[in-house]
Amino acid sequence: MFETAELGRKISKDEYRKVEPELRTELIMLQQQLREADFPVLVLFSGVDGAGKGATVNLLNEWMDPRWMETRAYGELSDEERDRPPFWRYWRDLPPRGTVGLFLSAWYSRPLLERVYGTIDDGAFHDRLDQILDFEKLLADDGALILKFWMHLGRKAQHHRLKVLENDPLQSWRVTPTDWEHYEKYDSFVEVAEHLIMRTSQPFAPWKIVEGEDARYRSLTVASIIRDAIRRRMGERRAGADVGLAADLDEGMMADALKSARRRTVLDGLDMSKSVSADDYDDRLPEAQARLNTLYRATRDSKRSMVLVFEGWDAAGKGGVIRRMTAAMDARNYQVIPIAAPTDEEHARNYLWRFWRHLGRAGRVTIYDRSWYGRVLVERVEAFATEAEWRRAYTEINDFERQLTGAGIIICKFWMHITAEEQLARFERRKETPFKAWKLTDEDWRNREKWAEYEQAVHEMVERTSTVIAPWHLIEANSKKYARLKAIDIVCDTLEARLEN
Amino acid sequence: MFETAELGRKISKDEYRKVEPELRTELIMLQQQLREADFPVLVLFSGVDGAGKGATVNLLNEWMDPRWMETRAYGELSDEERDRPPFWRYWRDLPPRGTVGLFLSAWYSRPLLERVYGTIDDGAFHDRLDQILDFEKLLADDGALILKFWMHLGRKAQHHRLKVLENDPLQSWRVTPTDWEHYEKYDSFVEVAEHLIMRTSQPFAPWKIVEGEDARYRSLTVASIIRDAIRRRMGERRAGADVGLAADLDEGMMADALKSARRRTVLDGLDMSKSVSADDYDDRLPEAQARLNTLYRATRDSKRSMVLVFEGWDAAGKGGVIRRMTAAMDARNYQVIPIAAPTDEEHARNYLWRFWRHLGRAGRVTIYDRSWYGRVLVERVEAFATEAEWRRAYTEINDFERQLTGAGIIICKFWMHITAEEQLARFERRKETPFKAWKLTDEDWRNREKWAEYEQAVHEMVERTSTVIAPWHLIEANSKKYARLKAIDIVCDTLEARLEN
């Protein structure tokens, strides 16, 4: 999930100076209009320490009119608060209609930290999140516009940030021993946060994950999202429209600098020159397959099932990888499910039905050559599914996969990535190779025209469905040999890790 | 909640014969139209053993065309099922679009029984219900029409029913030792069921509570609800319209017999002749107040708070009861909050904000003379709130009260009931008593015209918000003296019971 907020997005000083004055003006003017509106705006900030929560709130206070905006931060409970139900402190502070409330360390803080430090278990954690959702839903049903920002830093970036702050005499007070304590817990903090965001990102109160490393980038992003959300709400009160995690900015009104920073996707971060020599490949493939065979048998014997999911560009080499894997398995025990158009029977039911029906028994391997992710890839880009349908599919898919892993099934998901040039070269070769020409259809050529849209869809898919229990693996596949070795290694590593539990 | 399904509703044989043929014809014709529709219908049956789940399903199979309807019942898991995630068995059985699936002992059975028998705790129970909601929401989002019937019997009625079945040679096989085992657990079964229904009755998959004692009544009710729901969906696919627990029948097309049976409310069950002699009252009031004072002080000393809620007809004597109670308390420690029109500040926020703000500290008593229930009473009947607003208020109110009791607060809710004739007599007396005439307004007279609508609103309020943690107490208040004693006794009993926990 957080891969998408560790891309090193930046805005230069010059670009920032060009954009800032207009954005400030727009915000302050919107705030004036908002005063006449019949709804309040609640903006929550959570995230990794050092990712700029406080700095962003200060900036907004500087830019906007403080008479119609309140900032609330929460520490230990007061005596008065301890004497009442936990949400009383937040009810007290609800902004009236027509105003903006900024909330720091609010209702998400305690459940998050208590789960990280293990003082509550998963059941209690879910209950707390459900109570929060009830609260937010009640406010949203009544008209409140709720925006929740998760300010993110990668592990290294957080370390760096805390060090930089500490060494700055003017800023060092910002770094407390608690911050370092939290840093020690970075991995579990992020794992709990992922769970929290997945469960509480709802159409009526969506989370926006913001990369926090560059102050200019994060300031423009947060301010633009707030501006666009208020403006959209003032224009039309679309009830129930899922705003989603990523597609929250109106591209039309986005500053160019921000636009290009935000168009950067997780795929741009891949080193597509990775390859392996033919000799190396010949040595390492049998080793990798032998390792896979050992682990595969251990998995089978312990009655664990495995589900492998392959997605990727046309001609990215999915079939080739699958064949190298199944070569190390027993044909009685695995099944490859190629996903094409649904049958009549499948078409008469929910789109997930066809994937449920193919689930293997305990100890089996099910390999999906394309999968339920079609809903948020091809069906999204080609508009076979409505926006509401593919947007809610992220949650449906996460639920589905949680049911699989909950039943002990081990999931590996691969996105086989090639560059557009490499795809073109492969298409040309296919055209000229008689026994491969059948693989190439008009549709393949047409799909190339939507490359950028597919990239955005892949980016959002990773953001919303790459989870600790079922992470996405992006495979640099310009070199087929490199891709095969890497994918097999990942399956082996996953099996090894999961078999220990 | 289940008070509303223990009213002894009945349909006579003659009335039934008049209605049945047309209802059957309508159902079978609707089923034909449904075949062309792009959604499936899922009908679930749960409830108390002996309340006619199986019998109703058999009847529907007899009435409707089995080619386009499937019945699924679930017992122990098969080997095949055990090897896969728990919901796999239900995914397998999903009816295709255009058909009806009837489900017995389906996804609610195991969480319910496991919670009753204590093999799972509340946290795990909630998680299971959340998974169910995810499943139902996914299907509903995709168009499925989901109806869930809770077939109910009171404790005595269940005992009677099991006995009758057992003594009938043709039916005795229906009664298993398990049924008697469950019966032993009746109270906890019903408490868990209440929780289950409150949490999983959602606009997209509402529960309908059906009184199961009379076979003819329950058959007509279930069949009519199914008919109306399908017809409504075929007419217009209203997304997100909360169908609710009670307001599910189109009165216009309801058979007269059923209409009058269903118009019977919880208020009709009250014995309004109850009274107490003046002498008795003079003896018992001081005793009751002394008891209240003792318990009140124990509550205060143990830092527990108390919230008393008074609702009722105009002139039902709320003020009189409140004064008799506060006479037994210390004025420094209780607060009476009369609820009139909201202030500007209150009006600028969610309707519950004004009640949150008045919540007392630990150890205090807060008495609401009228309350948040105005949302589902006067605001509903006078259309001050939209239907969507007052419908979702039931859930919001239950959440609110759960937060109060969760923080250790003890809640007592009273509906002060008088007959329309008694109210008229009181109004007339007020008119003639100079120091009481101010109490009487034109509005009071207007409200009388909507008596029947208020009764329905009270009935549904009790159905949806009378919970184990915060039950409604209906007070027969034609005799003021009787009402005062009863209300004080109830507060005392409640305090006694809660202080033990």
mmCIF file of C-alpha atoms in Angstrom, chain B residues 259-395:
data_model
loop_
_atom_site.group_PDB
_atom_site.id
_atom_site.type_symbol
_atom_site.label_atom_id
_atom_site.label_comp_id
_atom_site.label_asym_id
_atom_site.label_seq_id
_atom_site.Cartn_x
_atom_site.Cartn_y
_atom_site.Cartn_z
ATOM 1 C CA LYS B 259 -53.490 -4.766 7.625
ATOM 2 C CA SER B 260 -55.486 -4.814 10.823
ATOM 3 C CA ALA B 261 -53.283 -7.521 12.345
ATOM 4 C CA ARG B 262 -50.201 -5.498 11.549
ATOM 5 C CA ARG B 263 -51.656 -2.249 12.833
ATOM 6 C CA ARG B 264 -51.718 -3.719 16.303
ATOM 7 C CA THR B 265 -48.914 -2.070 18.244
ATOM 8 C CA VAL B 266 -47.080 -2.744 21.487
ATOM 9 C CA LEU B 267 -49.260 -0.051 23.027
ATOM 10 C CA ASP B 268 -52.401 -2.082 22.360
ATOM 11 C CA GLY B 269 -51.090 -4.751 24.674
ATOM 12 C CA LEU B 270 -51.119 -2.479 27.727
ATOM 13 C CA ASP B 271 -53.794 -2.792 30.407
ATOM 14 C CA MET B 272 -54.826 0.843 30.705
ATOM 15 C CA SER B 273 -57.171 0.229 33.628
ATOM 16 C CA LYS B 274 -54.268 -0.242 36.037
ATOM 17 C CA SER B 275 -54.434 2.107 38.965
ATOM 18 C CA VAL B 276 -53.703 2.423 42.644
ATOM 19 C CA SER B 277 -55.857 3.715 45.483
ATOM 20 C CA ALA B 278 -55.025 7.038 47.122
ATOM 21 C CA ASP B 279 -54.290 5.309 50.419
ATOM 22 C CA ASP B 280 -52.006 2.739 48.884
ATOM 23 C CA TYR B 281 -50.232 5.472 47.028
ATOM 24 C CA ASP B 282 -49.663 7.496 50.176
ATOM 25 C CA ASP B 283 -48.160 4.450 51.852
ATOM 26 C CA ARG B 284 -46.058 3.238 48.976
ATOM 27 C CA LEU B 285 -44.655 6.462 47.566
ATOM 28 C CA PRO B 286 -42.428 7.272 50.565
ATOM 29 C CA GLU B 287 -41.216 3.671 50.640
ATOM 30 C CA ALA B 288 -40.365 3.733 46.977
ATOM 31 C CA GLN B 289 -38.599 7.086 47.325
ATOM 32 C CA ALA B 290 -36.621 5.842 50.309
ATOM 33 C CA ARG B 291 -35.492 2.834 48.284
ATOM 34 C CA LEU B 292 -34.599 5.095 45.374
ATOM 35 C CA ASN B 293 -32.591 7.367 47.670
ATOM 36 C CA THR B 294 -30.549 4.448 49.023
ATOM 37 C CA LEU B 295 -29.834 3.093 45.571
ATOM 38 C CA TYR B 296 -29.166 6.555 44.167
ATOM 39 C CA ARG B 297 -26.518 7.180 46.811
ATOM 40 C CA ALA B 298 -24.902 3.816 46.190
ATOM 41 C CA THR B 299 -24.783 4.641 42.487
ATOM 42 C CA ARG B 300 -23.246 8.039 43.121
ATOM 43 C CA ASP B 301 -20.678 6.631 45.537
ATOM 44 C CA SER B 302 -19.612 4.021 43.039
ATOM 45 C CA LYS B 303 -19.137 6.796 40.464
ATOM 46 C CA ARG B 304 -21.724 5.361 38.117
ATOM 47 C CA SER B 305 -23.803 7.827 36.139
ATOM 48 C CA MET B 306 -27.472 7.460 35.367
ATOM 49 C CA VAL B 307 -29.416 8.720 32.377
ATOM 50 C CA LEU B 308 -33.216 8.808 32.557
ATOM 51 C CA VAL B 309 -35.191 9.373 29.384
ATOM 52 C CA PHE B 310 -38.832 10.418 29.412
ATOM 53 C CA GLU B 311 -41.017 10.317 26.346
ATOM 54 C CA GLY B 312 -44.793 10.109 26.131
ATOM 55 C CA TRP B 313 -48.003 11.775 25.037
ATOM 56 C CA ASP B 314 -48.663 15.391 25.915
ATOM 57 C CA ALA B 315 -50.195 15.562 29.397
ATOM 58 C CA ALA B 316 -49.098 12.001 30.191
ATOM 59 C CA GLY B 317 -47.525 13.186 33.429
ATOM 60 C CA LYS B 318 -43.796 13.147 32.653
ATOM 61 C CA GLY B 319 -43.106 16.177 34.832
ATOM 62 C CA GLY B 320 -44.958 14.664 37.779
ATOM 63 C CA VAL B 321 -42.922 11.470 37.657
ATOM 64 C CA ILE B 322 -39.660 13.370 37.317
ATOM 65 C CA ARG B 323 -40.449 15.522 40.367
ATOM 66 C CA ARG B 324 -41.276 12.430 42.484
ATOM 67 C CA MET B 325 -37.906 10.975 41.507
ATOM 68 C CA THR B 326 -35.755 14.036 42.021
ATOM 69 C CA ALA B 327 -37.369 14.494 45.429
ATOM 70 C CA ALA B 328 -35.338 11.449 46.446
ATOM 71 C CA MET B 329 -32.068 12.897 45.104
ATOM 72 C CA ASP B 330 -29.617 15.674 45.929
ATOM 73 C CA ALA B 331 -30.070 18.767 43.756
ATOM 74 C CA ARG B 332 -26.305 19.237 43.474
ATOM 75 C CA ASN B 333 -26.095 15.936 41.758
ATOM 76 C CA TYR B 334 -28.843 15.706 39.169
ATOM 77 C CA GLN B 335 -29.832 17.791 36.228
ATOM 78 C CA VAL B 336 -33.156 17.890 34.412
ATOM 79 C CA ILE B 337 -32.760 18.802 30.744
ATOM 80 C CA PRO B 338 -36.023 19.917 29.164
ATOM 81 C CA ILE B 339 -35.798 19.488 25.420
ATOM 82 C CA ALA B 340 -37.407 22.205 23.363
ATOM 83 C CA ALA B 341 -36.403 23.688 20.003
ATOM 84 C CA PRO B 342 -32.621 23.639 19.449
ATOM 85 C CA THR B 343 -30.529 26.772 19.963
ATOM 86 C CA ASP B 344 -28.562 28.342 17.107
ATOM 87 C CA GLU B 345 -25.405 26.651 18.283
ATOM 88 C CA GLU B 346 -27.148 23.325 18.476
ATOM 89 C CA HIS B 347 -28.817 23.772 15.148
ATOM 90 C CA ALA B 348 -25.411 24.217 13.480
ATOM 91 C CA ARG B 349 -24.389 20.692 14.426
ATOM 92 C CA ASN B 350 -25.601 17.115 14.316
ATOM 93 C CA TYR B 351 -28.849 16.560 16.226
ATOM 94 C CA LEU B 352 -27.116 14.362 18.801
ATOM 95 C CA TRP B 353 -24.627 17.063 19.726
ATOM 96 C CA ARG B 354 -27.058 18.743 22.140
ATOM 97 C CA PHE B 355 -27.478 15.514 24.058
ATOM 98 C CA TRP B 356 -23.771 14.735 24.181
ATOM 99 C CA ARG B 357 -22.991 18.172 25.565
ATOM 100 C CA HIS B 358 -25.317 17.719 28.529
ATOM 101 C CA LEU B 359 -23.892 14.371 29.604
ATOM 102 C CA GLY B 360 -22.986 14.555 33.259
ATOM 103 C CA ARG B 361 -19.737 13.535 34.882
ATOM 104 C CA ALA B 362 -19.270 10.211 36.624
ATOM 105 C CA GLY B 363 -21.697 9.752 39.510
ATOM 106 C CA ARG B 364 -24.281 12.260 38.220
ATOM 107 C CA VAL B 365 -27.887 11.799 37.140
ATOM 108 C CA THR B 366 -29.040 13.371 33.887
ATOM 109 C CA ILE B 367 -32.774 13.420 33.267
ATOM 110 C CA TYR B 368 -33.938 14.176 29.745
ATOM 111 C CA ASP B 369 -37.533 15.440 29.589
ATOM 112 C CA ARG B 370 -37.973 14.438 25.977
ATOM 113 C CA SER B 371 -34.828 13.373 24.228
ATOM 114 C CA TRP B 372 -33.005 12.216 21.099
ATOM 115 C CA TYR B 373 -36.065 10.086 20.411
ATOM 116 C CA GLY B 374 -37.727 13.216 19.095
ATOM 117 C CA ARG B 375 -35.937 12.329 15.862
ATOM 118 C CA VAL B 376 -38.041 9.185 15.368
ATOM 119 C CA LEU B 377 -41.228 10.543 16.961
ATOM 120 C CA VAL B 378 -42.209 14.171 16.369
ATOM 121 C CA GLU B 379 -39.622 14.786 13.636
ATOM 122 C CA ARG B 380 -40.804 11.679 11.820
ATOM 123 C CA VAL B 381 -44.518 12.303 12.159
ATOM 124 C CA GLU B 382 -44.293 16.029 11.404
ATOM 125 C CA ALA B 383 -41.804 15.401 8.568
ATOM 126 C CA PHE B 384 -39.205 17.716 10.150
ATOM 127 C CA ALA B 385 -36.705 14.981 9.335
ATOM 128 C CA THR B 386 -36.575 13.199 5.980
ATOM 129 C CA GLU B 387 -37.408 9.511 5.907
ATOM 130 C CA ALA B 388 -33.739 8.680 5.318
ATOM 131 C CA GLU B 389 -32.811 10.776 8.346
ATOM 132 C CA TRP B 390 -35.213 9.249 10.852
ATOM 133 C CA ARG B 391 -34.643 5.740 9.521
ATOM 134 C CA ARG B 392 -30.911 5.865 10.056
ATOM 135 C CA ALA B 393 -31.473 7.500 13.452
ATOM 136 C CA TYR B 394 -32.394 4.104 14.952
ATOM 137 C CA THR B 395 -28.883 2.856 14.332
#
